[in-house]
Short mmCIF file of N, CA, C and O in Angstrom, two decimals:
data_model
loop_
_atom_site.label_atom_id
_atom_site.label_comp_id
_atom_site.label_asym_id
_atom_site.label_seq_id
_atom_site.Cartn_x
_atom_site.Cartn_y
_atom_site.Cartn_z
N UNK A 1 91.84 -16.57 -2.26
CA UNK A 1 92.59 -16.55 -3.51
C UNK A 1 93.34 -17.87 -3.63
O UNK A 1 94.00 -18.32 -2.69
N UNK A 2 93.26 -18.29 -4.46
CA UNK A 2 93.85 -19.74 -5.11
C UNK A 2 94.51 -19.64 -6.49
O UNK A 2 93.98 -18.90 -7.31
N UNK A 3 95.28 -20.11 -6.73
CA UNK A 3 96.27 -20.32 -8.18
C UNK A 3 96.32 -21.65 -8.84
O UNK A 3 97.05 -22.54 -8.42
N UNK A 4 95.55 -21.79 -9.85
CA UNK A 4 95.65 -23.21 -10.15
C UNK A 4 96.95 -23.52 -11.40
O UNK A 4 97.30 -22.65 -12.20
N UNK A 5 97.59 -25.06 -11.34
CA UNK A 5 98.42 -24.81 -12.35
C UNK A 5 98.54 -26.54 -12.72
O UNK A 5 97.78 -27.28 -12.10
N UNK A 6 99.45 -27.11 -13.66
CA UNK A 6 99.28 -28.17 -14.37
C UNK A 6 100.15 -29.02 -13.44
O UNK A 6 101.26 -28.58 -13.14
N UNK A 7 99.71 -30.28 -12.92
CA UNK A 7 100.55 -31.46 -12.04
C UNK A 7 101.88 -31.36 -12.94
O UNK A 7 101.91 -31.03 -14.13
N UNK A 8 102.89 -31.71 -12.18
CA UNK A 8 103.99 -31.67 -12.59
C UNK A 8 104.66 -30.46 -13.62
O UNK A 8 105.78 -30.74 -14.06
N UNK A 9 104.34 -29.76 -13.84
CA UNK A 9 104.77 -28.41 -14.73
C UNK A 9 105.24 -27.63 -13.84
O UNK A 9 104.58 -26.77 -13.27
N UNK A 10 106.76 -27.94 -13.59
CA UNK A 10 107.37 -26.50 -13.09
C UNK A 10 107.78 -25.51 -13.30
O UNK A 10 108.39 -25.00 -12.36
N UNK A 11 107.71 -24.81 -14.44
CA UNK A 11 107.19 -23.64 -14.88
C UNK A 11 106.21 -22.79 -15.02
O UNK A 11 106.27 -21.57 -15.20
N UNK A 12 104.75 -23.89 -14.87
CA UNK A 12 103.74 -23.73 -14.44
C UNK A 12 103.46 -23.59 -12.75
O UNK A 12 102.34 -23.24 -12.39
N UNK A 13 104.19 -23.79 -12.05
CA UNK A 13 104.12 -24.19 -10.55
C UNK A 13 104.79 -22.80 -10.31
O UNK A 13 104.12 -22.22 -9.45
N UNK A 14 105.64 -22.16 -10.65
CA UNK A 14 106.23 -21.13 -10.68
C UNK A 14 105.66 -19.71 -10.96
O UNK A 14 105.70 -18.66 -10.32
N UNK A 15 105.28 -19.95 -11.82
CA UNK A 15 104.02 -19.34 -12.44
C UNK A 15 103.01 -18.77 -12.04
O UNK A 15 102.75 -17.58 -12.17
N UNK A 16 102.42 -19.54 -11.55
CA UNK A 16 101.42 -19.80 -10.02
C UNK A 16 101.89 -19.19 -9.11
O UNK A 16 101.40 -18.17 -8.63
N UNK A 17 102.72 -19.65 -8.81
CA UNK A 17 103.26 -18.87 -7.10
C UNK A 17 103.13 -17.22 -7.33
O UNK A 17 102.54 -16.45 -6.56
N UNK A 18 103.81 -16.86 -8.54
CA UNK A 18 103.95 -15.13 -9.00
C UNK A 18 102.67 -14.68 -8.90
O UNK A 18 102.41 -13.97 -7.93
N UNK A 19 101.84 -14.93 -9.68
CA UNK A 19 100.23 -14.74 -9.56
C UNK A 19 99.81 -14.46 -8.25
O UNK A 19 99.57 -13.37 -7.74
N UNK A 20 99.75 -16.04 -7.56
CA UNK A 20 99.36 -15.91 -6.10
C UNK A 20 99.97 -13.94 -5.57
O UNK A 20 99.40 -12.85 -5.50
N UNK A 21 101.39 -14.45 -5.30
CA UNK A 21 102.04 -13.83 -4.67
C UNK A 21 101.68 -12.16 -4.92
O UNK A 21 102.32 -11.48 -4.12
N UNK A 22 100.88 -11.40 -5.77
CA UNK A 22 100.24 -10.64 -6.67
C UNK A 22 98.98 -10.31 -5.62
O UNK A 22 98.71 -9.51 -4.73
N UNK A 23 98.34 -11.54 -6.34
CA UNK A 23 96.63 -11.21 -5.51
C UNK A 23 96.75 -10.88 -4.19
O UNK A 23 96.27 -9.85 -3.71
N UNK A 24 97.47 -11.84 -3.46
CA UNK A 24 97.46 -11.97 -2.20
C UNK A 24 97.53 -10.31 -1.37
O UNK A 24 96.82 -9.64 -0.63
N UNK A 25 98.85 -10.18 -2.04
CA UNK A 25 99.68 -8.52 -1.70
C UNK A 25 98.22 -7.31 -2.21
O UNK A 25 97.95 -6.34 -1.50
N UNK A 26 97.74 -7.49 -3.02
CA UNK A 26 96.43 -6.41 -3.66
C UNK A 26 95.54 -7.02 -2.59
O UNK A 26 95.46 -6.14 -1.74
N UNK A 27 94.91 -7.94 -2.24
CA UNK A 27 93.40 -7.79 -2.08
C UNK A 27 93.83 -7.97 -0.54
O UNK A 27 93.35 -6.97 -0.02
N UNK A 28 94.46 -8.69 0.43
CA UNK A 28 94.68 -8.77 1.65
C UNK A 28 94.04 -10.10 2.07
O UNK A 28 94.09 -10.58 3.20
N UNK A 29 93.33 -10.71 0.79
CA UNK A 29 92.24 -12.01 0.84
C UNK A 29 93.14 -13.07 1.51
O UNK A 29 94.34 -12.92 1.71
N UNK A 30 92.37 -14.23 1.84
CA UNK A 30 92.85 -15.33 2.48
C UNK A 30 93.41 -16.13 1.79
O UNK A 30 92.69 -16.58 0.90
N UNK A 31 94.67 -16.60 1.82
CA UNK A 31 96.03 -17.16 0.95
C UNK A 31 95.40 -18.47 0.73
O UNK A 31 95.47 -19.04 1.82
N UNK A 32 94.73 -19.35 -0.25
CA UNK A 32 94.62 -20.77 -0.49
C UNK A 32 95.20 -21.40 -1.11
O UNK A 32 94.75 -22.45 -1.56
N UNK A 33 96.46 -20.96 -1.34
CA UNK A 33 97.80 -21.23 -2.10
C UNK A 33 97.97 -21.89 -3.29
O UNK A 33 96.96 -22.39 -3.77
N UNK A 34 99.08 -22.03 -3.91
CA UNK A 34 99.09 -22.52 -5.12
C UNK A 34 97.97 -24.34 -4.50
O UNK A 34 97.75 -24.89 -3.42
N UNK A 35 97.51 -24.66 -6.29
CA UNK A 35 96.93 -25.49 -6.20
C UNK A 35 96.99 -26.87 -7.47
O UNK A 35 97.00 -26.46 -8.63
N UNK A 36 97.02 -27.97 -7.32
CA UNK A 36 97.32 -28.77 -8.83
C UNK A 36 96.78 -29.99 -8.15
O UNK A 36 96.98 -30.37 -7.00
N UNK A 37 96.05 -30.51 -9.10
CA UNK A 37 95.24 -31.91 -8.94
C UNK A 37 95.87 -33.28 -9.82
O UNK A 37 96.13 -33.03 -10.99
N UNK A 38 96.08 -34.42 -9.44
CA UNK A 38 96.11 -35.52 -10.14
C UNK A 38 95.03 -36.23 -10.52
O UNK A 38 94.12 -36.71 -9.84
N UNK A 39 95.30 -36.24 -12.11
CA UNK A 39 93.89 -36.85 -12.59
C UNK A 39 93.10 -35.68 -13.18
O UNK A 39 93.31 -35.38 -14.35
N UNK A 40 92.28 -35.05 -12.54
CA UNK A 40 90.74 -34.88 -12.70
C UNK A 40 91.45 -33.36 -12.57
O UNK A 40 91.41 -32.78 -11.49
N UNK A 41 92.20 -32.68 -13.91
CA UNK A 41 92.25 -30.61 -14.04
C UNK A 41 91.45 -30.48 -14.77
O UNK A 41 90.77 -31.30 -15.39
N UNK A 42 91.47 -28.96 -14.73
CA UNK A 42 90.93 -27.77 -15.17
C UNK A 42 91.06 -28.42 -16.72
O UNK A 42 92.12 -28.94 -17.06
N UNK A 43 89.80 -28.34 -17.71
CA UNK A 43 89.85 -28.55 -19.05
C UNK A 43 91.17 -27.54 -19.62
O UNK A 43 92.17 -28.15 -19.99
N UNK A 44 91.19 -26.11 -19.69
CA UNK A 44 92.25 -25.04 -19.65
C UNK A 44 93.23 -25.62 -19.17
O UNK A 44 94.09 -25.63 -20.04
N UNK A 45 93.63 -26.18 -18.14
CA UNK A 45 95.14 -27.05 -18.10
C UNK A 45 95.28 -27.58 -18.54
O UNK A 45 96.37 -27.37 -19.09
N UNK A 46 94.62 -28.88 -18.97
CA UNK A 46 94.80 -30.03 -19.39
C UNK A 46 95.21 -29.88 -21.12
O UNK A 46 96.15 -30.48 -21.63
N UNK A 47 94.32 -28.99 -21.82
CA UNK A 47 94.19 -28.86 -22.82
C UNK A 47 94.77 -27.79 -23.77
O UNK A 47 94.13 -27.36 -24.73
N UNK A 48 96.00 -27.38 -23.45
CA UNK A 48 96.93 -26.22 -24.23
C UNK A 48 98.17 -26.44 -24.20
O UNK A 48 98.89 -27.06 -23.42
N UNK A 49 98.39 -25.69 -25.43
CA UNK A 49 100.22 -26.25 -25.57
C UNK A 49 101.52 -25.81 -24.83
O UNK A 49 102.72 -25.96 -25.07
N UNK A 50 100.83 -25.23 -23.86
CA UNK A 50 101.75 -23.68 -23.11
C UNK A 50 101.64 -23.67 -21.60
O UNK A 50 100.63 -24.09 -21.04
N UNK A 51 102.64 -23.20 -20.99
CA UNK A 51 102.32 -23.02 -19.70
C UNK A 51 100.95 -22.31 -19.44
O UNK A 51 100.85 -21.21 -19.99
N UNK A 52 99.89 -22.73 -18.71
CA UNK A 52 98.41 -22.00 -18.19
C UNK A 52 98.40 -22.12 -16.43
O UNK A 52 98.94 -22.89 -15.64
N UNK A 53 97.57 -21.03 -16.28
CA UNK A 53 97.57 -20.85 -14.83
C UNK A 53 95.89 -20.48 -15.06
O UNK A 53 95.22 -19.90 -15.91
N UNK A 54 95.73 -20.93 -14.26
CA UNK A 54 93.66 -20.19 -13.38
C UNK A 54 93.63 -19.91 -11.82
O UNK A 54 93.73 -20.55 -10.77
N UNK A 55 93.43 -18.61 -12.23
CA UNK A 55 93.46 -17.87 -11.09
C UNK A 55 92.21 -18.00 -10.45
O UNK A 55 91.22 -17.88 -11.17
N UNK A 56 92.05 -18.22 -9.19
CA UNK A 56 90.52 -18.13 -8.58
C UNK A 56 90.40 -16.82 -7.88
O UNK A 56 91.35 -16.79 -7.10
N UNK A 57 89.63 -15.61 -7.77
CA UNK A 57 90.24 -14.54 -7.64
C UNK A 57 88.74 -13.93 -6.54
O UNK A 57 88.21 -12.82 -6.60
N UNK A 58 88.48 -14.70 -5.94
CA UNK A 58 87.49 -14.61 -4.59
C UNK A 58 86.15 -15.64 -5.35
O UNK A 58 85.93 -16.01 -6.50
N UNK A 59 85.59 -15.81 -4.30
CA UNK A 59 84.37 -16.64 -4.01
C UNK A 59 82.56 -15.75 -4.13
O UNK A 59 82.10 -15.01 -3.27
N UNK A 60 81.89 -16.13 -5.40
CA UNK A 60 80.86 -15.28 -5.09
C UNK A 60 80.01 -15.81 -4.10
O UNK A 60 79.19 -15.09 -3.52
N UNK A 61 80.18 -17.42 -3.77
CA UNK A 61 79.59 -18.20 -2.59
C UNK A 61 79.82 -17.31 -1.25
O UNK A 61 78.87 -17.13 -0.49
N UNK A 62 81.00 -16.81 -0.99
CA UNK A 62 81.03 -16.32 0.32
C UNK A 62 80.45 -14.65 -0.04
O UNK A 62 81.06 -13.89 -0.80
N UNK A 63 79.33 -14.33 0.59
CA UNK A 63 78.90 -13.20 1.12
C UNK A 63 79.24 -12.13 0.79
O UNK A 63 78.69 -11.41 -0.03
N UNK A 64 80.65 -11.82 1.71
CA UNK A 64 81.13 -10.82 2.25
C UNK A 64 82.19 -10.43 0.99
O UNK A 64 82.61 -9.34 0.59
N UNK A 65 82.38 -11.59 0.61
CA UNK A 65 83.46 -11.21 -1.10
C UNK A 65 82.47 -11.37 -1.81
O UNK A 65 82.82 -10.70 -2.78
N UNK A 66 81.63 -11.70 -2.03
CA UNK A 66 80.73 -11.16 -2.84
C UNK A 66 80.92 -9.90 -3.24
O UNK A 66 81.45 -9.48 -4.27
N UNK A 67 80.42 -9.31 -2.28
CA UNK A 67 79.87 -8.15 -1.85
C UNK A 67 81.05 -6.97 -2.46
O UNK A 67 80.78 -5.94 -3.08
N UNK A 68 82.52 -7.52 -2.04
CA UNK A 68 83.86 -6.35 -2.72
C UNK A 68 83.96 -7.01 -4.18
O UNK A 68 84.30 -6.16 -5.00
N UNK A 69 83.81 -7.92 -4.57
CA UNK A 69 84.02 -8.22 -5.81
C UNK A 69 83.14 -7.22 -6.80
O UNK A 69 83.33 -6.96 -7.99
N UNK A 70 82.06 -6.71 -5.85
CA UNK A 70 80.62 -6.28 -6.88
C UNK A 70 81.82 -4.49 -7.29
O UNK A 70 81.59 -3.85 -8.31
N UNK A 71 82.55 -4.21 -6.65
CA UNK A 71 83.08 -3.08 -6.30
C UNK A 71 84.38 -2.68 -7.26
O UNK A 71 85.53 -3.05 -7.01
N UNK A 72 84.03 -1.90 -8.32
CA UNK A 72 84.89 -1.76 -9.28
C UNK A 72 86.58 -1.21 -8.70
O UNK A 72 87.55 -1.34 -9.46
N UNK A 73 86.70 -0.73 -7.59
CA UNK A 73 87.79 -0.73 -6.89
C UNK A 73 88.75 -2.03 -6.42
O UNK A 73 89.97 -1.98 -6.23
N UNK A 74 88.04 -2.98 -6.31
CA UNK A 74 88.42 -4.08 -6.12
C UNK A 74 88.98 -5.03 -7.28
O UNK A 74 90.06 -5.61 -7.25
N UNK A 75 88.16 -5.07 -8.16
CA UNK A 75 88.33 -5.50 -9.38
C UNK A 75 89.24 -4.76 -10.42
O UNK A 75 89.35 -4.92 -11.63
N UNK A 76 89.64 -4.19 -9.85
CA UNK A 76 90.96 -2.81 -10.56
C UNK A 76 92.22 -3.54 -10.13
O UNK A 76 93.21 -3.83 -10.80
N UNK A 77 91.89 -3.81 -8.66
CA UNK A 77 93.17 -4.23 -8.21
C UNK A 77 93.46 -5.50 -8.37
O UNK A 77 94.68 -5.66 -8.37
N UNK A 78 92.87 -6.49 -8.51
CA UNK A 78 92.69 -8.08 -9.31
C UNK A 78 93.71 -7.52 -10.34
O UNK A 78 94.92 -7.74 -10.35
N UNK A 79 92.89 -6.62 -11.33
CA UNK A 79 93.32 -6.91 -12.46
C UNK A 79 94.59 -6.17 -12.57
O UNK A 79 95.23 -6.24 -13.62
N UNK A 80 94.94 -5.58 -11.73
CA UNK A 80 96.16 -4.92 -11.38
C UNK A 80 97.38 -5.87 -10.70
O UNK A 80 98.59 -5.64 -10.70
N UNK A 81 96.86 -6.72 -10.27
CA UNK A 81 97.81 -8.00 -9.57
C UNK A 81 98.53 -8.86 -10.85
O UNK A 81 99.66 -9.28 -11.07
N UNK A 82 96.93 -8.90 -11.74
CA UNK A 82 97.38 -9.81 -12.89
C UNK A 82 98.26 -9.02 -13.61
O UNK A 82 99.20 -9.76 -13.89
N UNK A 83 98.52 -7.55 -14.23
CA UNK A 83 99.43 -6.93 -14.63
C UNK A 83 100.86 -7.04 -14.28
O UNK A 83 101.81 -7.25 -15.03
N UNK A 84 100.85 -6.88 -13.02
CA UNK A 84 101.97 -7.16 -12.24
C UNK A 84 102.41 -8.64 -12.17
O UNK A 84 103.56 -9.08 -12.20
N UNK A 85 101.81 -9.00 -12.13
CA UNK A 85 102.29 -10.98 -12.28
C UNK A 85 103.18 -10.89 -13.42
O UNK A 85 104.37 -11.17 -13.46
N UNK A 86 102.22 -10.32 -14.63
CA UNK A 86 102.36 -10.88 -15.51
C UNK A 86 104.36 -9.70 -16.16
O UNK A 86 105.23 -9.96 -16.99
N UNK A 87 104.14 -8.53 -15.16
CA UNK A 87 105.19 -7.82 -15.50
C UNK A 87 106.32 -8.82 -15.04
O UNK A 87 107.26 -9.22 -15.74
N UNK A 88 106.11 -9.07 -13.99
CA UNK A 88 107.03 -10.00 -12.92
C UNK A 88 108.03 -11.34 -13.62
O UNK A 88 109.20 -11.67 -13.40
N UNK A 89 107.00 -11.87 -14.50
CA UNK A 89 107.17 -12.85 -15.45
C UNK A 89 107.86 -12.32 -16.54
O UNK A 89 109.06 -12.49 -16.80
N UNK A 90 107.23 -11.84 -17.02
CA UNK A 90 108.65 -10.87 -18.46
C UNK A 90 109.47 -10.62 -18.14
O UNK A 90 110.41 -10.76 -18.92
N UNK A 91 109.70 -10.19 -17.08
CA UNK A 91 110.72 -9.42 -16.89
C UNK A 91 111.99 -10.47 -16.40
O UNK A 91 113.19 -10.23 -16.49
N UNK A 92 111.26 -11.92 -15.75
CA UNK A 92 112.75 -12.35 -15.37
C UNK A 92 112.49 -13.63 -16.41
O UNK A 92 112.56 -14.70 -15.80
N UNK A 93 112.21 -13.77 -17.76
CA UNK A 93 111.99 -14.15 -18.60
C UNK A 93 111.90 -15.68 -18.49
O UNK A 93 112.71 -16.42 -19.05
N UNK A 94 110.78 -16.16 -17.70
CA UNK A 94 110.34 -17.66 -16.60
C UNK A 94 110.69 -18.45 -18.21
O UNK A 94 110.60 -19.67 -18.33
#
């Protein structure tokens, strides 16, 4: 699990961390922590007027997450992380 967010945007960096901090706690996956590039982002970062985050939310390259991603139990709880992020965020009004 990885959190991507906009170089220098600390509200965006913040942002990120909540997310992360979400997936991580639901899936038990391996922490690749918040993430931000100089230069060369995500078109979606680069290109909106608003704080954006991209969540990377397992690897279909690796196998074995493959394999739980295919698993509507799993994908409940993703999208259950993102609920909660996103409660997390309203609520302390970022």
């Amino acid at each position: 699990i990885e959190t991507w967010f906009f170089k220098g945007n600390a509200q965006g960096k913040l942002v990120a961390s909540i997310f992360q901090k979400h997936l991580i706690a639901a899936t038990g996956w391996k922490n690749r922590h918040i993430k931000t590039q100089a230069g060369r982002q995500f078109y979606v970062l680069r290109h909106t007027g608003m704080t954006a985050v991209l969540t990377e939310n397992g690897f279909y390259n690796n196998q074995a997450q493959c394999i739980e991603l295919l698993k509507p139990e799993i994908r409940e709880k993703i999208a259950q992380a993102h609920v909660d992020a996103i409660m997390e965020i309203e609520g302390s009004v970022v």
